[in-house]
Amino acid sequence: KKNKELYIIEDYANYIITTNNDWFAGVSEEDRRHYCIELDNKLSGRMTPEKFKIIKPVVDCPHGSFAKYLYNRDITDYNPRVFTKSPLLQDQVERNWNSVKIWFHECLKDGGFSLPNDKFVAWNEILQFEGDNVGGITIKDKKENKHITAYFKDWLYNCYNKQYTGGHKFHNDAFYRELKLNCLTDKYKEIRPSIKKYKNRSRFIILPSLEDTRHNWNLVQDYDYSWDDGMNDYEFDPCLLDSDSD
């Protein structure tokens, strides 16, 4: 009411919103206030007699019938905060990612780092150029008694900076802060070993295995990404190529 003091009331209402927009929810990985469902577009668009025959019984159904169905559902154990993310909800999360998350996810999908001139470095491997290592070194972990790959800190940033051509890019420090807090999380490991070859004690990043990093990313996103995407279902047959050339 006008000219009255404001007061707060409790609102327990839930809302159902329909939209045709591809990007409609500003959500993050931890969001619990949205549940997004994608409907079949088979009956959308221009109305036809065939569509009308399907839709008319639904439209003519009394509203009370739908209410009766809802009222008779057993929701004793229902908790609105516990649900499985739908693919559409995760799609909305991805649309809100910053450039570092987009780059990091693409690296996990590809299994490595894309470089200019169509070069590619597999995860935890080092690019070889004229007999020299580019971008990293192999060092020995004395505790684990094994050799591991360590990437130059600046090299990883350059991979991101040259590969990602989308919107806002992060500067060096902000890139690593985002990589640590919201991508690798507790898997982030930075070292500064003493190496005779280099005058200054350079900083290196040690990445977990690709499998462990993908698993950790699924936990961060609270979503079960399938990384092979069915690629193992197909096999190249050289005989088919030979037959086409005849």
Coordinates of C-alpha atoms in Angstrom, one line a residue:
K1 CA 0.0 0.0 0.0
K2 CA 1.1 3.6 -0.7
N3 CA 2.5 5.7 2.1
K4 CA 2.9 2.7 4.4
E5 CA 6.0 1.2 5.9
L6 CA 7.5 -1.7 4.0
Y7 CA 7.3 -5.2 5.6
I8 CA 8.6 -8.6 4.7
I9 CA 6.4 -11.7 4.1
E10 CA 7.4 -15.3 3.6
D11 CA 6.9 -16.5 0.0
Y12 CA 6.6 -20.3 -0.5
A13 CA 5.5 -20.1 -4.1
N14 CA 7.1 -22.0 -6.9
Y15 CA 7.0 -20.9 -10.5
I16 CA 6.9 -22.7 -13.8
I17 CA 8.3 -20.6 -16.6
T18 CA 8.2 -21.6 -20.3
T19 CA 10.4 -20.1 -22.9
N20 CA 11.8 -20.5 -26.4
N21 CA 15.1 -18.9 -25.6
D22 CA 18.3 -21.0 -25.7
W23 CA 19.8 -19.1 -22.8
F24 CA 17.3 -18.4 -20.1
A25 CA 18.8 -19.1 -16.7
G26 CA 21.7 -17.4 -14.9
V27 CA 22.8 -20.5 -13.0
S28 CA 26.1 -21.8 -11.5
E29 CA 27.3 -25.2 -10.7
E30 CA 25.9 -25.1 -7.2
D31 CA 22.4 -23.9 -8.2
R32 CA 19.5 -25.5 -6.5
R33 CA 16.7 -23.1 -7.4
H34 CA 16.2 -24.2 -11.0
Y35 CA 15.1 -27.5 -12.6
C36 CA 15.2 -27.3 -16.3
I37 CA 13.3 -29.7 -18.6
E38 CA 13.4 -29.7 -22.4
L39 CA 10.1 -30.6 -24.1
D40 CA 9.6 -32.4 -27.3
N41 CA 8.9 -29.9 -30.2
K42 CA 7.0 -32.4 -32.2
L43 CA 3.7 -30.6 -31.7
S44 CA 5.0 -27.1 -31.7
G45 CA 4.6 -24.6 -34.5
R46 CA 1.7 -24.3 -36.9
M47 CA -1.5 -26.1 -35.8
T48 CA -2.6 -28.9 -38.1
P49 CA -5.7 -31.2 -38.0
E50 CA -3.4 -34.1 -37.0
K51 CA -1.9 -32.1 -34.1
F52 CA -5.3 -30.8 -33.0
K53 CA -6.6 -34.4 -32.6
I54 CA -3.8 -35.0 -30.1
I55 CA -4.0 -31.7 -28.3
K56 CA -7.8 -31.4 -28.0
P57 CA -8.3 -34.2 -25.4
V58 CA -5.6 -32.6 -23.2
V59 CA -7.1 -29.1 -23.5
D60 CA -10.7 -30.4 -22.7
C61 CA -9.5 -32.3 -19.6
P62 CA -10.9 -30.6 -16.4
H63 CA -8.3 -28.8 -14.4
G64 CA -9.4 -30.7 -11.3
S65 CA -8.2 -34.0 -12.9
F66 CA -4.6 -32.7 -13.0
A67 CA -4.9 -31.4 -9.5
K68 CA -6.2 -34.8 -8.3
Y69 CA -3.2 -36.5 -9.8
L70 CA -0.8 -34.1 -8.0
Y71 CA -2.6 -34.3 -4.7
N72 CA -2.5 -38.1 -4.7
R73 CA 1.3 -38.3 -5.2
D74 CA 3.3 -39.6 -2.3
I75 CA 5.9 -36.9 -1.6
T76 CA 6.8 -38.0 2.0
D77 CA 10.4 -38.4 1.2
Y78 CA 10.6 -35.5 -1.3
N79 CA 13.4 -33.0 -0.8
P80 CA 13.5 -30.1 -3.3
R81 CA 17.2 -29.6 -2.7
V82 CA 18.1 -33.2 -3.7
F83 CA 17.8 -33.8 -7.5
T84 CA 19.8 -35.0 -10.5
K85 CA 20.9 -32.3 -12.9
S86 CA 19.2 -32.5 -16.2
P87 CA 21.2 -32.0 -19.4
L88 CA 19.3 -28.8 -20.1
L89 CA 20.2 -27.4 -16.6
Q90 CA 23.9 -28.2 -17.2
D91 CA 23.6 -26.5 -20.6
Q92 CA 22.5 -23.4 -18.8
V93 CA 25.5 -23.7 -16.4
E94 CA 27.9 -24.0 -19.3
R95 CA 26.4 -20.9 -21.0
N96 CA 27.4 -18.9 -17.8
W97 CA 31.0 -20.2 -17.7
N98 CA 33.8 -17.8 -17.9
S99 CA 36.6 -18.2 -20.5
V100 CA 38.9 -20.2 -18.2
K101 CA 36.2 -22.8 -17.5
I102 CA 35.4 -23.0 -21.2
W103 CA 39.0 -23.5 -22.1
F104 CA 39.6 -26.1 -19.3
H105 CA 36.5 -28.1 -20.3
E106 CA 37.6 -28.2 -24.0
C107 CA 41.1 -29.4 -22.9
L108 CA 39.5 -32.3 -21.0
K109 CA 37.2 -33.2 -23.9
D110 CA 40.2 -33.1 -26.4
G111 CA 42.5 -34.9 -24.0
G112 CA 45.2 -32.2 -24.3
F113 CA 46.1 -28.7 -25.4
S114 CA 45.5 -27.2 -28.9
L115 CA 48.2 -24.9 -30.1
P116 CA 48.5 -22.5 -33.1
N117 CA 49.4 -24.1 -36.5
D118 CA 47.2 -27.1 -35.8
K119 CA 49.6 -28.5 -33.2
F120 CA 48.4 -30.6 -30.3
V121 CA 49.9 -31.7 -27.1
A122 CA 48.3 -34.6 -25.3
W123 CA 47.6 -34.3 -21.6
N124 CA 50.7 -34.7 -19.4
E125 CA 53.0 -34.9 -22.5
I126 CA 55.5 -32.4 -23.8
L127 CA 55.8 -30.9 -27.2
Q128 CA 59.1 -31.8 -28.9
F129 CA 60.6 -29.3 -31.3
E130 CA 64.0 -29.9 -32.9
G131 CA 65.0 -32.2 -30.1
D132 CA 64.1 -29.8 -27.3
N133 CA 61.2 -29.8 -24.9
V134 CA 58.7 -27.0 -25.4
G135 CA 56.4 -25.9 -22.6
G136 CA 57.6 -28.2 -19.8
I137 CA 60.0 -30.7 -18.4
T138 CA 60.1 -34.2 -17.0
I139 CA 61.2 -34.4 -13.3
K140 CA 61.5 -37.2 -10.8
D141 CA 59.2 -37.3 -7.8
K142 CA 61.4 -38.7 -5.1
K143 CA 58.6 -39.5 -2.7
E144 CA 56.7 -41.5 -5.4
N145 CA 59.9 -42.6 -7.1
K146 CA 58.4 -41.9 -10.6
H147 CA 58.9 -39.4 -13.4
I148 CA 56.2 -36.7 -13.9
T149 CA 55.5 -33.9 -16.3
A150 CA 55.7 -30.3 -15.1
Y151 CA 54.5 -27.5 -17.3
F152 CA 55.9 -24.0 -17.3
K153 CA 53.3 -21.9 -15.7
D154 CA 53.5 -19.3 -18.5
W155 CA 53.1 -21.9 -21.1
L156 CA 49.7 -23.1 -19.8
Y157 CA 48.5 -19.5 -19.8
N158 CA 49.7 -19.0 -23.4
C159 CA 47.8 -22.1 -24.5
Y160 CA 44.6 -20.5 -23.0
N161 CA 45.4 -17.0 -24.3
K162 CA 46.0 -18.2 -27.9
Q163 CA 43.4 -20.9 -28.1
Y164 CA 40.3 -19.2 -26.6
T165 CA 38.9 -16.5 -28.9
G166 CA 35.6 -15.9 -27.2
G167 CA 34.6 -13.1 -24.9
H168 CA 36.5 -11.6 -21.9
K169 CA 39.9 -13.1 -21.3
F170 CA 41.6 -13.3 -17.9
H171 CA 45.0 -11.8 -17.3
N172 CA 47.8 -14.1 -16.0
D173 CA 47.2 -14.0 -12.3
A174 CA 43.4 -14.1 -12.6
F175 CA 43.7 -17.1 -14.9
Y176 CA 45.6 -19.2 -12.4
R177 CA 43.4 -18.1 -9.6
E178 CA 40.3 -19.3 -11.5
L179 CA 42.1 -22.5 -12.6
K180 CA 43.0 -23.3 -8.9
L181 CA 39.7 -22.3 -7.2
N182 CA 37.1 -23.5 -9.7
C183 CA 38.8 -26.0 -12.1
L184 CA 41.5 -28.1 -10.5
T185 CA 40.5 -27.2 -6.9
D186 CA 42.6 -29.3 -4.5
K187 CA 44.3 -31.0 -7.4
Y188 CA 46.2 -27.8 -8.3
K189 CA 49.9 -28.3 -7.6
E190 CA 52.5 -25.6 -8.2
I191 CA 56.3 -26.2 -7.7
R192 CA 59.4 -24.1 -8.0
P193 CA 62.3 -26.6 -8.2
S194 CA 66.0 -25.6 -8.5
I195 CA 67.2 -26.6 -12.0
K196 CA 70.7 -25.9 -13.2
K197 CA 69.6 -25.4 -16.8
Y198 CA 67.5 -22.3 -15.8
K199 CA 69.1 -19.3 -14.1
N200 CA 65.9 -18.3 -12.4
R201 CA 63.7 -20.8 -10.4
S202 CA 60.8 -21.0 -12.8
R203 CA 57.3 -22.0 -11.6
F204 CA 55.8 -25.2 -12.9
I205 CA 52.3 -26.7 -12.7
I206 CA 51.9 -30.4 -12.2
L207 CA 48.6 -31.7 -13.5
P208 CA 46.9 -34.9 -12.3
S209 CA 46.2 -37.7 -14.8
L210 CA 43.6 -37.0 -17.4
E211 CA 41.3 -39.6 -15.8
D212 CA 41.6 -38.1 -12.3
T213 CA 41.1 -34.5 -13.6
R214 CA 38.0 -35.5 -15.6
H215 CA 36.6 -37.2 -12.5
N216 CA 37.3 -34.2 -10.4
W217 CA 35.7 -31.9 -12.9
N218 CA 32.5 -34.0 -12.8
L219 CA 32.5 -33.5 -9.0
V220 CA 33.0 -29.8 -9.3
Q221 CA 30.2 -29.5 -11.9
D222 CA 28.0 -32.0 -10.0
Y223 CA 27.3 -33.6 -13.4
D224 CA 28.4 -36.9 -15.0
Y225 CA 30.1 -36.0 -18.3
S226 CA 30.6 -38.9 -20.6
W227 CA 34.0 -38.1 -22.1
D228 CA 34.3 -40.7 -24.9
D229 CA 31.0 -39.5 -26.4
G230 CA 30.6 -42.8 -28.2
M231 CA 33.8 -42.4 -30.3
N232 CA 34.8 -46.0 -29.4
D233 CA 31.8 -47.2 -31.2
Y234 CA 33.4 -46.5 -34.6
E235 CA 36.5 -48.0 -36.2
F236 CA 38.4 -46.9 -39.3
D237 CA 38.4 -49.6 -42.0
P238 CA 41.2 -49.0 -44.6
C239 CA 39.6 -51.5 -46.9
L240 CA 36.7 -49.1 -47.5
L241 CA 39.1 -46.3 -48.4
D242 CA 40.9 -48.6 -50.9
S243 CA 37.6 -49.6 -52.4
D244 CA 36.5 -46.0 -52.9
S245 CA 39.6 -45.2 -54.8
D246 CA 39.1 -47.9 -57.4

